[in-house]
Coordinates of C-alpha atoms and ligand atoms in Angstrom, one line a residue:
X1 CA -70.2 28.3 28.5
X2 CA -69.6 24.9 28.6
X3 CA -66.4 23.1 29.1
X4 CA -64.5 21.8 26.1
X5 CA -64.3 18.1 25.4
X6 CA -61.7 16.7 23.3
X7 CA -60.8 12.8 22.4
X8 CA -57.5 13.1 22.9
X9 CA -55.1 16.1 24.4
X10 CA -51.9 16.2 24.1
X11 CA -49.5 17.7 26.9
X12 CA -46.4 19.3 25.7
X13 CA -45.5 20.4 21.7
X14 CA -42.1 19.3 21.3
X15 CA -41.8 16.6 18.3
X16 CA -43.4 13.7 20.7
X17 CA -46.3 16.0 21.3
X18 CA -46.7 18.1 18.0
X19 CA -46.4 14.8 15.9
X20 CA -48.6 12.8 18.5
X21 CA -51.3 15.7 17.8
X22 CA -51.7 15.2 13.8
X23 CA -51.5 11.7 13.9
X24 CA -54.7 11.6 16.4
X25 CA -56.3 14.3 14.1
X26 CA -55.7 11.9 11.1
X27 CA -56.9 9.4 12.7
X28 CA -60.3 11.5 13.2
X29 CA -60.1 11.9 16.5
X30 CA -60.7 16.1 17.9
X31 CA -57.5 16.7 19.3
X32 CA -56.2 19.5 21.5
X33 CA -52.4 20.0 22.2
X34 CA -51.4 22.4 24.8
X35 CA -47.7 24.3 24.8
X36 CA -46.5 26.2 27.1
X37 CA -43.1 27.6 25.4
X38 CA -43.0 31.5 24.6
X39 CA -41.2 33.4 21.8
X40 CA -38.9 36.7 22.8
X41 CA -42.3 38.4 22.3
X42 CA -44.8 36.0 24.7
X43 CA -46.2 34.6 22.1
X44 CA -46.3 30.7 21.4
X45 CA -43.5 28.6 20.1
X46 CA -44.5 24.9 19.9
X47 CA -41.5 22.8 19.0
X48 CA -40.3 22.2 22.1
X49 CA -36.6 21.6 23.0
X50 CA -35.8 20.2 19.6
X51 CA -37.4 23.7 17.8
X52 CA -36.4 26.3 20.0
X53 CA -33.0 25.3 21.8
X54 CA -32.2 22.0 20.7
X55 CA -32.4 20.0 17.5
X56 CA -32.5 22.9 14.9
X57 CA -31.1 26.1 16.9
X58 CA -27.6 23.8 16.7
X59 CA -27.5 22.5 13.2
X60 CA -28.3 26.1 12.1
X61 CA -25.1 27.6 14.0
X62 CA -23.3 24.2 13.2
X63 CA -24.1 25.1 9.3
X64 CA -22.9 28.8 10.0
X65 CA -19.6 27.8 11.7
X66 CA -18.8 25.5 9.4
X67 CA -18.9 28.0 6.7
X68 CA -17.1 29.8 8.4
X69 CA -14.4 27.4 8.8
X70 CA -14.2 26.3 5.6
X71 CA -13.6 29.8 3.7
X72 CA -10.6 30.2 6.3
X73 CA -9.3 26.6 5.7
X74 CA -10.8 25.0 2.9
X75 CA -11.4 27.8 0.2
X76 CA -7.9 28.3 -0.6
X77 CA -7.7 24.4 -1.8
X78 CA -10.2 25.3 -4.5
X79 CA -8.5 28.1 -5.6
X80 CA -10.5 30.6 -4.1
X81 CA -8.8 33.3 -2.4
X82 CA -10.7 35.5 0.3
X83 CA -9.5 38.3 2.6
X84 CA -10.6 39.4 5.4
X85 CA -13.0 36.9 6.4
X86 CA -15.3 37.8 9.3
X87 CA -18.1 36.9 11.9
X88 CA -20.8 38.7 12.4
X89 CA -21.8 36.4 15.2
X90 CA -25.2 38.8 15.9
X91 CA -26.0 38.1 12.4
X92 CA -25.0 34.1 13.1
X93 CA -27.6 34.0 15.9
X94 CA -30.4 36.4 14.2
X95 CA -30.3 33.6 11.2
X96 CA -30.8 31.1 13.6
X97 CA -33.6 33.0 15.1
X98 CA -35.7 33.1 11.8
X99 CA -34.8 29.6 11.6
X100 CA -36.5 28.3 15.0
X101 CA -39.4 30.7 14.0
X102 CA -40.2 29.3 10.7
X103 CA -40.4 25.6 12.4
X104 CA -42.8 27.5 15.4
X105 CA -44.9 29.2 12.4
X106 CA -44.9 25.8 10.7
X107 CA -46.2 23.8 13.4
X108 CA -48.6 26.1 14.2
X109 CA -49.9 25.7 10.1
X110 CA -49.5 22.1 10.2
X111 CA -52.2 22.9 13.5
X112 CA -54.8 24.5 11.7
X113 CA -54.5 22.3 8.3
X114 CA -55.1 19.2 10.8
X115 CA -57.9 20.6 12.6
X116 CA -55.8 20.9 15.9
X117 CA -57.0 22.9 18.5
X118 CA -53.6 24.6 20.3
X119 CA -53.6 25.9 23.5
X120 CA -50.5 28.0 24.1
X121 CA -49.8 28.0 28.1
X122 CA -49.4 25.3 30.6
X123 CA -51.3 21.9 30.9
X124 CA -52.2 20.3 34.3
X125 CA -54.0 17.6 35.8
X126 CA -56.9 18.8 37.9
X127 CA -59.0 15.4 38.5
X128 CA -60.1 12.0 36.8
X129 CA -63.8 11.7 36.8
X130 CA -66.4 9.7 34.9
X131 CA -63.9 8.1 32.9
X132 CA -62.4 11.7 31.7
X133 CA -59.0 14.1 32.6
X134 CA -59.8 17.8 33.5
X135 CA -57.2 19.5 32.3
X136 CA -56.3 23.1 33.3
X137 CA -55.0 24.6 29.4
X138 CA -53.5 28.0 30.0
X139 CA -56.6 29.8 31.5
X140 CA -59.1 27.1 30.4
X141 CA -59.6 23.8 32.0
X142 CA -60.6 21.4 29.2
X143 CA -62.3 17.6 29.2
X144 CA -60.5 14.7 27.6
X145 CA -60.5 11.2 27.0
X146 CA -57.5 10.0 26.2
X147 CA -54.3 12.5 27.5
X148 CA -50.9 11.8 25.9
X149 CA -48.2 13.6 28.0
X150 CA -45.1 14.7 26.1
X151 CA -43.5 17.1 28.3
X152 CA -40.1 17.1 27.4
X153 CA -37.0 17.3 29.5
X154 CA -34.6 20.0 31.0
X155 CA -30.4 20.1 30.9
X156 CA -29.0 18.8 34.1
X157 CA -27.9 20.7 37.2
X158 CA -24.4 20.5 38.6
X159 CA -24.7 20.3 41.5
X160 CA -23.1 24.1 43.2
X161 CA -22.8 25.5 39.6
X162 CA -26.4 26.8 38.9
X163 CA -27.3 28.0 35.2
X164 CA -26.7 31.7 35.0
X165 CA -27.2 31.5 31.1
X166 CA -24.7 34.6 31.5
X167 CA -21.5 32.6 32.1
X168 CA -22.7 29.1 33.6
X169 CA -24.6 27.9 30.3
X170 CA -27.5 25.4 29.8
X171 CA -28.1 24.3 26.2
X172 CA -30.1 27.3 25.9
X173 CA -27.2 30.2 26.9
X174 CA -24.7 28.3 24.4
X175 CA -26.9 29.1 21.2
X176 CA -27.2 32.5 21.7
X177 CA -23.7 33.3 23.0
X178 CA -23.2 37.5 22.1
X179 CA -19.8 36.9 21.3
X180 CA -16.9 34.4 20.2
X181 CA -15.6 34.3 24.1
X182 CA -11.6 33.8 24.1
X183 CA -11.8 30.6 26.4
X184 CA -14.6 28.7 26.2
X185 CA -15.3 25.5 28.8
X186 CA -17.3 22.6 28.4
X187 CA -18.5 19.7 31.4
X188 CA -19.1 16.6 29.7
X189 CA -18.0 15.2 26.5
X190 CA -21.7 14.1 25.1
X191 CA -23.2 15.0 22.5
X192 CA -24.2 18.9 23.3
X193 CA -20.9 19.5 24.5
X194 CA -19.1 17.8 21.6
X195 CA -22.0 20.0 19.2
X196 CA -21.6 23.2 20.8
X197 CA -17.7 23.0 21.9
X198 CA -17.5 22.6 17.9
X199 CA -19.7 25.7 17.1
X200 CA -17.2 27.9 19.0
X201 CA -14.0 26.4 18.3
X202 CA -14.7 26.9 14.5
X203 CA -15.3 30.3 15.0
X204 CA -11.9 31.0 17.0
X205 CA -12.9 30.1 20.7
X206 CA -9.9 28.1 22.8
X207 CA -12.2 24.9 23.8
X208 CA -11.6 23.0 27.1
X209 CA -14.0 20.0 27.4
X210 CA -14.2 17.9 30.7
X211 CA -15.5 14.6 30.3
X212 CA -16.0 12.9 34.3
X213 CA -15.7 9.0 32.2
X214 CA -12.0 7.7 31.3
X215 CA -13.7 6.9 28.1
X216 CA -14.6 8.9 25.2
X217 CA -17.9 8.4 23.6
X218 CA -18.2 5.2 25.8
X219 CA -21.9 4.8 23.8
X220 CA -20.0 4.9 19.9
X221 CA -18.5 2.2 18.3
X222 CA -14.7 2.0 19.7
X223 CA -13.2 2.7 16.5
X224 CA -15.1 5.2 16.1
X225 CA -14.9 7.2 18.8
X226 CA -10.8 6.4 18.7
X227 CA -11.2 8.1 15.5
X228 CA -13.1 11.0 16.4
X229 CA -10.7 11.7 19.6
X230 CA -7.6 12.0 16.9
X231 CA -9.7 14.3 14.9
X232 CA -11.3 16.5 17.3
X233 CA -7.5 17.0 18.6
X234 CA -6.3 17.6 15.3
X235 CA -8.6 20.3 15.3
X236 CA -7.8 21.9 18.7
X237 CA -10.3 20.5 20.5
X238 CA -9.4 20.1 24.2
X239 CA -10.7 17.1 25.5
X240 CA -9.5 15.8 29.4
X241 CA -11.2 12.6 30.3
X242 CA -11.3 11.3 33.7
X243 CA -12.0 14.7 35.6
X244 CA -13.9 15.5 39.4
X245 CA -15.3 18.8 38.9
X246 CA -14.6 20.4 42.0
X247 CA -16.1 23.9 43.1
X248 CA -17.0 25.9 39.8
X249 CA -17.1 29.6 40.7
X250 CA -18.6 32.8 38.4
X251 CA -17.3 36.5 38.5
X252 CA -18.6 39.1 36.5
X253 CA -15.1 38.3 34.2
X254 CA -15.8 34.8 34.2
X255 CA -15.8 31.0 35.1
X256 CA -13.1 29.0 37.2
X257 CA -13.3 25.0 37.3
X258 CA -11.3 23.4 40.4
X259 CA -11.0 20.1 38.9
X260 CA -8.9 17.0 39.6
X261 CA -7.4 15.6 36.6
X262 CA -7.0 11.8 35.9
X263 CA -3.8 11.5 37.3
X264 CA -5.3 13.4 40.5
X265 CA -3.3 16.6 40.6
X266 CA -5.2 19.8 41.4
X267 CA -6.2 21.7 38.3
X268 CA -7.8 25.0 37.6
X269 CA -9.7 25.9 34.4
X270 CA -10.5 30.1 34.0
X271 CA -12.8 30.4 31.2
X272 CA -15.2 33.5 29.7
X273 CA -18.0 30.9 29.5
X274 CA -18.8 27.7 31.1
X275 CA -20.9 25.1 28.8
X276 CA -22.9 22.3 31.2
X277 CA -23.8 19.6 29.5
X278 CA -24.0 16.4 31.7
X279 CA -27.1 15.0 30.4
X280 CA -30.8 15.8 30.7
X281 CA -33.9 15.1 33.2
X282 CA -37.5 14.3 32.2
X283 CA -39.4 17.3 33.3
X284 CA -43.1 17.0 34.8
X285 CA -43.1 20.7 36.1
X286 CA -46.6 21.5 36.6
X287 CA -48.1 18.9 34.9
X288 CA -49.6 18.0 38.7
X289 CA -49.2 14.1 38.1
X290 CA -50.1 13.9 42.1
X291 CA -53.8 15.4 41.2
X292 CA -54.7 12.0 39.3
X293 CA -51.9 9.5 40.8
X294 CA -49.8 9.7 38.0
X295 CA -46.9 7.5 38.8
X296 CA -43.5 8.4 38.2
X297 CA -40.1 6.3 38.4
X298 CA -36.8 7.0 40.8
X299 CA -35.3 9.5 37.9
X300 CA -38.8 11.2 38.0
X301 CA -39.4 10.1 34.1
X302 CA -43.3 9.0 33.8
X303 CA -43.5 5.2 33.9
X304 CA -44.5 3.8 30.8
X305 CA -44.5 0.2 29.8
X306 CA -43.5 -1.0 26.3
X307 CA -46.4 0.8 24.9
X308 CA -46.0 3.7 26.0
X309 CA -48.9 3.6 28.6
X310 CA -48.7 4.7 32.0
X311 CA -50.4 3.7 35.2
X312 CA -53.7 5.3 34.5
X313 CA -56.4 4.4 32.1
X314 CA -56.1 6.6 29.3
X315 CA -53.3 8.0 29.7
X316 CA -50.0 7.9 27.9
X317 CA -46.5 9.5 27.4
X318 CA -44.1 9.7 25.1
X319 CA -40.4 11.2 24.5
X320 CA -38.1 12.6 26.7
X321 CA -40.7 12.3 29.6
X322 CA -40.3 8.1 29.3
X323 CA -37.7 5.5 29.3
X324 CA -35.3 5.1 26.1
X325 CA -32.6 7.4 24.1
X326 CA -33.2 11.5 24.4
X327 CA -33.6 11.8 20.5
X328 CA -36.4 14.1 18.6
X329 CA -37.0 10.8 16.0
X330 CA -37.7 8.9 18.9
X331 CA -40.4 10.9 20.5
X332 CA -42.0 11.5 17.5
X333 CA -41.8 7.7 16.6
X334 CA -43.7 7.3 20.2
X335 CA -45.9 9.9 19.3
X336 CA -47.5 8.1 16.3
X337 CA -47.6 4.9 17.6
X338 CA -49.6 6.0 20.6
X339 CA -52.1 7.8 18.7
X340 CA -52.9 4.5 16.2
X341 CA -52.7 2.4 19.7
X342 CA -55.8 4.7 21.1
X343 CA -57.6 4.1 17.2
X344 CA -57.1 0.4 18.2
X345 CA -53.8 0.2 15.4
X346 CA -51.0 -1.5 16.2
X347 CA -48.7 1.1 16.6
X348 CA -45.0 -0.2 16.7
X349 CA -41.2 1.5 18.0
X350 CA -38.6 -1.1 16.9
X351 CA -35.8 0.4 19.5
X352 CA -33.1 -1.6 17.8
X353 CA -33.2 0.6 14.5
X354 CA -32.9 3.9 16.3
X355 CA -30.2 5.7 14.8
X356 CA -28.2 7.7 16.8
X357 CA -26.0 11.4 15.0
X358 CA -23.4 13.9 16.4
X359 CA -23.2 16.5 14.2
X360 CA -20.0 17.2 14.8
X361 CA -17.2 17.7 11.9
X362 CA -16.9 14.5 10.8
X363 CA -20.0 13.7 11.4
X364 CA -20.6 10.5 13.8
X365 CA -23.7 7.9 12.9
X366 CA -24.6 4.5 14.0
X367 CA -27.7 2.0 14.0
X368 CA -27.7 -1.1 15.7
X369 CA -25.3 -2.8 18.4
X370 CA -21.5 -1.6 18.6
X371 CA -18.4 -4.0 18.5
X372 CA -17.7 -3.9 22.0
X373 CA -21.6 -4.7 22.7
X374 CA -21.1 -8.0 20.2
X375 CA -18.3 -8.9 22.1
X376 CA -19.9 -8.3 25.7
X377 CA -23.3 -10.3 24.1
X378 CA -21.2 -13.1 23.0
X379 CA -22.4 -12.6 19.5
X380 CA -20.0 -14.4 16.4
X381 CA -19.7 -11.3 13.9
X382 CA -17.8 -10.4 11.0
X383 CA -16.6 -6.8 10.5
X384 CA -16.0 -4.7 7.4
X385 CA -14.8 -1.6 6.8
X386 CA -14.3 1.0 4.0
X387 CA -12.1 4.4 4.4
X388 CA -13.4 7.5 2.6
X389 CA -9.9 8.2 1.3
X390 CA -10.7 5.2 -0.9
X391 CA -13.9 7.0 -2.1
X392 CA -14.2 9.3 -5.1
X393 CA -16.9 11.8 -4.4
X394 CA -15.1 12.4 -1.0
X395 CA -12.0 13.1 -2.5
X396 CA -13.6 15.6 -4.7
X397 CA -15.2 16.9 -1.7
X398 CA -11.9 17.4 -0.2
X399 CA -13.8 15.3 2.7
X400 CA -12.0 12.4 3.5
X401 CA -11.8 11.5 7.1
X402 CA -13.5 8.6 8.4
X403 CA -14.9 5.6 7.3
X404 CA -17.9 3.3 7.3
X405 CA -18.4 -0.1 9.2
X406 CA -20.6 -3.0 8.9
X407 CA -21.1 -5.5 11.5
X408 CA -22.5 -9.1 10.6
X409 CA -23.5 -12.3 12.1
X410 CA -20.8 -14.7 11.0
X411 CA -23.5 -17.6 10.4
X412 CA -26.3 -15.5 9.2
X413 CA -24.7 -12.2 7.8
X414 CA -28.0 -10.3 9.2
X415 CA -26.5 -6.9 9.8
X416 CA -26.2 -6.3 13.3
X417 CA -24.8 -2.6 13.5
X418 CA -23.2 0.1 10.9
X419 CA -21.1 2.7 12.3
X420 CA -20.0 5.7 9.9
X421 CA -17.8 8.6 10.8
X422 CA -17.5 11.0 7.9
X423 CA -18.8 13.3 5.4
X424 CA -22.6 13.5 5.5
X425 CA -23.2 10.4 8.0
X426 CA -26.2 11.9 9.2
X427 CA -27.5 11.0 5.5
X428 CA -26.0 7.6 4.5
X429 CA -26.8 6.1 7.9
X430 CA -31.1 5.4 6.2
X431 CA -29.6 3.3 4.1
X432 CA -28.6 1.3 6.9
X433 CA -31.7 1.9 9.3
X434 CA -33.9 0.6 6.4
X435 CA -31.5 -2.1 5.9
X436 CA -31.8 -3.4 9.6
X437 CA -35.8 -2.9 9.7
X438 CA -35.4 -5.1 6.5
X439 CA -33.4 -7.6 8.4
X440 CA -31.1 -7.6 5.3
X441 CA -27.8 -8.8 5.1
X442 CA -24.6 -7.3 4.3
X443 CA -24.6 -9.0 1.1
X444 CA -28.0 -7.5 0.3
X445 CA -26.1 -4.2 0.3
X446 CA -23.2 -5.5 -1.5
X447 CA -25.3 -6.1 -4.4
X448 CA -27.2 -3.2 -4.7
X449 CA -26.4 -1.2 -7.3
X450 CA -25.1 2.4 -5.7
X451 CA -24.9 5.9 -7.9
X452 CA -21.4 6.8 -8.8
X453 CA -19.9 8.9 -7.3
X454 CA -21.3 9.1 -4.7
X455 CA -20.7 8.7 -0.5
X456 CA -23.5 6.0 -0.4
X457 CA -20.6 4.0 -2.3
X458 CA -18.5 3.6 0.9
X459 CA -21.6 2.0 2.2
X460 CA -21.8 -0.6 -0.3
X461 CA -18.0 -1.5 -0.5
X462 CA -18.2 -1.6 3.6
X463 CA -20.6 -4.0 3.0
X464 CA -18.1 -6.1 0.5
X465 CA -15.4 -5.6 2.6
X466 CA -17.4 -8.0 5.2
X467 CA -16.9 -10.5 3.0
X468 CA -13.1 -9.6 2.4
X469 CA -13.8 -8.5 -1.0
X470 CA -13.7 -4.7 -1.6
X471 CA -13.1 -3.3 -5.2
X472 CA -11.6 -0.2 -4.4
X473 CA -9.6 -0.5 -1.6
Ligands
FAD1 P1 -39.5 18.5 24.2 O1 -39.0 18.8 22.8 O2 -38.7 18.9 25.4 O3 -40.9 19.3 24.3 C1 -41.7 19.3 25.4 C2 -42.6 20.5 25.3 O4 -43.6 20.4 26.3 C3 -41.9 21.9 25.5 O5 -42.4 22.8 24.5 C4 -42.4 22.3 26.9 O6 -42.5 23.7 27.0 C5 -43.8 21.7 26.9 N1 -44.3 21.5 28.3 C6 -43.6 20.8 29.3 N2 -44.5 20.8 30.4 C7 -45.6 21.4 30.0 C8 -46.8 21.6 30.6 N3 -47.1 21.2 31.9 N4 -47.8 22.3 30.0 C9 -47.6 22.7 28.7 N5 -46.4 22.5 28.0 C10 -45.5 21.9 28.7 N6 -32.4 15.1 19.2 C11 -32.2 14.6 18.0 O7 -32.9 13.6 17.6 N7 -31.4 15.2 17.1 C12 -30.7 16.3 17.4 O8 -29.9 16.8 16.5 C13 -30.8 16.8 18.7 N8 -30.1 17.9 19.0 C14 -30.3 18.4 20.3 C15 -29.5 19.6 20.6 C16 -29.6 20.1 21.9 C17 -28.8 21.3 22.2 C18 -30.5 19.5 22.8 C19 -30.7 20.1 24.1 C20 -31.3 18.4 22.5 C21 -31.1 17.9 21.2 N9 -31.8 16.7 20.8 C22 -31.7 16.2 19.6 C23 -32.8 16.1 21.7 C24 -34.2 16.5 21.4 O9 -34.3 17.9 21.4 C25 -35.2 15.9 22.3 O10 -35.0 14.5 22.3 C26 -36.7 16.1 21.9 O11 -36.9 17.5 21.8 C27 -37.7 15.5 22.8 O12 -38.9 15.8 22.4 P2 -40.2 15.8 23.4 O13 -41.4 16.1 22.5 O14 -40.2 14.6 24.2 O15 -39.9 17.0 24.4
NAI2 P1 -24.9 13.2 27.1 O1 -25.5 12.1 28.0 O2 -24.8 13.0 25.7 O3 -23.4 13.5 27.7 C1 -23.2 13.9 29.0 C2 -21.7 13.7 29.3 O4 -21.4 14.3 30.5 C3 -21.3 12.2 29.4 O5 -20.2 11.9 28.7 C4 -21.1 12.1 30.9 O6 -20.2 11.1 31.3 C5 -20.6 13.5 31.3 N1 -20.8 13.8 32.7 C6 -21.9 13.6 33.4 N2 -21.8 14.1 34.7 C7 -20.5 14.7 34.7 C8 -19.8 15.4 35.7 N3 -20.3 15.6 36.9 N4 -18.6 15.9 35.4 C9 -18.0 15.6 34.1 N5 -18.7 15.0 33.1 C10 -19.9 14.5 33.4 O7 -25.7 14.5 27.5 P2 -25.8 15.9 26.8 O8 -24.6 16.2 25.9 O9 -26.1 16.9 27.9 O10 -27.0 15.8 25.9 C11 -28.3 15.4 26.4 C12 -29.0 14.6 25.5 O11 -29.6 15.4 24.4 C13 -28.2 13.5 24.7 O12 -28.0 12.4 25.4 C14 -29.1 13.3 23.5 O13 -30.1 12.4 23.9 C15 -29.7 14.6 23.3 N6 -29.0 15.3 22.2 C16 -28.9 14.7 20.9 C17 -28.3 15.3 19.9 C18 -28.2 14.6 18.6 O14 -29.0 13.7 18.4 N7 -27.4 15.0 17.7 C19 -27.5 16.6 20.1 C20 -27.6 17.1 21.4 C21 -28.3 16.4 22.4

């Protein structure tokens, strides 16, 4: 038999690779993508991180346990009374099982309608030669022209605390927690910890996060993360900032955390289950770079120049592997740009318009540069803001934490940044991405006309309110 030979294969089927794959087979190009992530049953889960223990895993417990929160706390406000509420937390996670599978079962569809040939196992380099990549696929080795790698990234180690997924969790133990554990603890106040520490506190955990920085959300807008640190107490959300993690030990009854606290003093944390979340490392397990001299940087991501090509002819990667913010949008971004660059398009990231969500309770979104990064850049800006309190359809949401903020060049008014904290952020902040790729200014917004009611309208009177002239506020 002979070998196969495809134009392009792509390593790795998260939302860099998966996305990366159709947009070569558009293109016309006969495309292979190789996966190596199993269900529960062995059989193949494309998605990647985002798919099966990232991305959607969280919103769906994120949805549950906010349901859950709200018929305890919230109901009663509307009038509706409910006894005995409960949590089938086995239920919880099955739901969010069927979830991840029908993304898998889609991607696999989206596959076949494009003509994509998968190839569910793991990909490596075996040799360059004649101007194409062997690739071993699974059990096959396979021929290809161009190879775009997309393979991902894994949650950092702490260093003496290894992942158990029993007690000492990754990202992937804390979505599929059995139980609501009494004491829950949390290293590092980022995003996954901020996500996850939320899940379980709404559904009755006692949540300990330990954040290493003396700053909270050092990445957010200040006001905004000032914000968020008053509401996340408010909700009984522990959060000690300026910690040393000292020896962190597991027992069949749990986790201790020797930890010195910011003032110094000796502390101990005793928890059910330990949440690590101190970042993430590109991950080129297997992929055999050294087989074809595939150069990688100090933090062992693949270097990648502003195009996303690498050192070799041909070859190209994309994601979480590369340079740039850990985000699904931005792989897949990558992913289509690289596959238009190898049809000779002109494929284009703009990495200033990246928006960035926590998906925490307000929810926390932000395009563009922060206040504190205008200030640093010696940029002249003027600043509006516009509290949901002020706004209608929040109010009849009984959602009115938060606020959103504009950020504009005082000469110019270009927008430079918005920052939102509140009800559906993850939403409103398009308005502003699109805005920003439109290099509009804040009066653009200002004086487009906005449904009433509606949440988009704290946008637009944000936008006013640069100008010192909101209308309801
Ligand atoms: P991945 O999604 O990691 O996919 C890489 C794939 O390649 C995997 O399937 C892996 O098995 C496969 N692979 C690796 N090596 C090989 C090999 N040699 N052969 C074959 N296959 C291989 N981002 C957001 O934008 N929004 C969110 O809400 C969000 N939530 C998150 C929540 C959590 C808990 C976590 C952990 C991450 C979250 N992220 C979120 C980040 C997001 O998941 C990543 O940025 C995104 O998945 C990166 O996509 P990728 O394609 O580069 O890599
Ligand atoms: P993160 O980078 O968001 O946060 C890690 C936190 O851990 C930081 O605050 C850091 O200061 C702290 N830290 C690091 N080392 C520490 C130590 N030894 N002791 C105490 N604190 C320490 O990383 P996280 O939360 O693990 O998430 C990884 C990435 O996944 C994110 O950066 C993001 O790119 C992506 N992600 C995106 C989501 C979204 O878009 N909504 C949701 C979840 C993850």
């Amino acid at each position: 038999m002979s070998t196969k030979q495809f134009d392009v294969v792509v390593i790795g089927g998260g939302p860099g690779g998966y996305i990366a794959a159709i947009r070569a087979a558009q293109l016309g190009f006969n495309t292979a993508c190789i996966d190596e992530w199993k269900n529960d049953k062995g059989g193949p889960a494309p998605g990647g991180t985002c798919t099966n223990v990232g991305c959607i895993p969280s919103k769906a417990l994120l949805q549950s346990s906010e349901h859950f929160e709200h018929a305890n706390h919230h109901f009663a406000d509307h009038g509706i009374s409910a006894d005995n509420i409960k949590m089938d937390v086995a239920k919880m996670i099955g739901r969010k099982d069927m979830v991840v599978k029908q993304n898998n079962d889609g991607i696999l569809y989206l596959f076949k309608k494009n003509k994509v040939s998968f190839f569910h196992g793991r990909g490596s380099f075996v040799a360059a030669k004649d101007g194409l990549y062997e690739i071993k696929a699974g059990e096959e080795v396979i021929l290809a022209k161009h190879v775009i790698l997309a393979t991902g990234s894994n949650a950092r180690q702490l260093p003496g605390a290894p992942f158990d997924e029993e007690n000492i969790l990754s990202n992937d133990g804390a979505l599929r927690i059995g139980a609501v554990p009494k004491k829950l603890g949390v290293i590092g106040s980022g995003v996954i910890g901020l996500e996850m520490g939320s899940v379980w506190r709404r559904l009755g955990a006692e949540v300990t996060v330990l954040e290493g920085l003396p700053t909270f959300l050092g990445a957010v807008d200040e006001s905004v993360a000032k914000e968020a640190a008053k509401l996340f107490k408010k909700q009984g959300l522990k959060i000690e900032l300026g910690v040393k993690i000292g020896e962190v030990k597991s027992a069949k009854d749990g986790v201790t955390v020797a930890y010195t606290d910011a003032k110094g003093a000796a502390q101990t944390l005793a928890v059910d289950k330990l949440i690590i979340s101190i970042g993430r490392v590109p991950n080129t397990i297997g992929l055999n770079p050294e087989a074809v001299g595939l150069k990688l940087d100090e933090r062992g991501a693949i270097e990648v120049d502003g195009d996303c090509k690498t050192n070799l002819p041909n070859v190209w990667a994309v994601g979480d592997v590369v340079r740039g913010p850990m985000l699904a949008h931005k792989a897949e971004e990558e992913g289509v740009a690289v596959a238009e660059r190898i049809a000779g398009q002109h494929g284009h990231v703009n990495f200033n318009t990246i928006p960035w969500v926590i998906y925490t309770s307000p929810e926390i979104a932000w395009v563009g540069r922060t206040e504190q990064q205008l200030k640093a850049d010696g940029v002249e800006y003027k600043a509006g803001q516009f509290p949901f309190l002020a706004n209608g359809r929040a109010r009849a949401l009984g959602d009115t934490n938060g606020f959103v903020k504009f950020l504009a060049d005082a000469k110019t008014d270009e927008i430079l940044g918005v920052h939102i904290i509140g009800p559906m952020a993850s939403e409103l902040i398009s308005e502003a991405v699109v805005a920003m790729e439109f290099k509009a200014s804040a009066e653009d917004i200002a004086r487009i006309c906005h449904a009433h009611p509606s949440l988009s309208e704290a946008t637009k009177e944000a936008a006013l309110a640069v100008d010192k002239r909101t209308l309801n506020f």
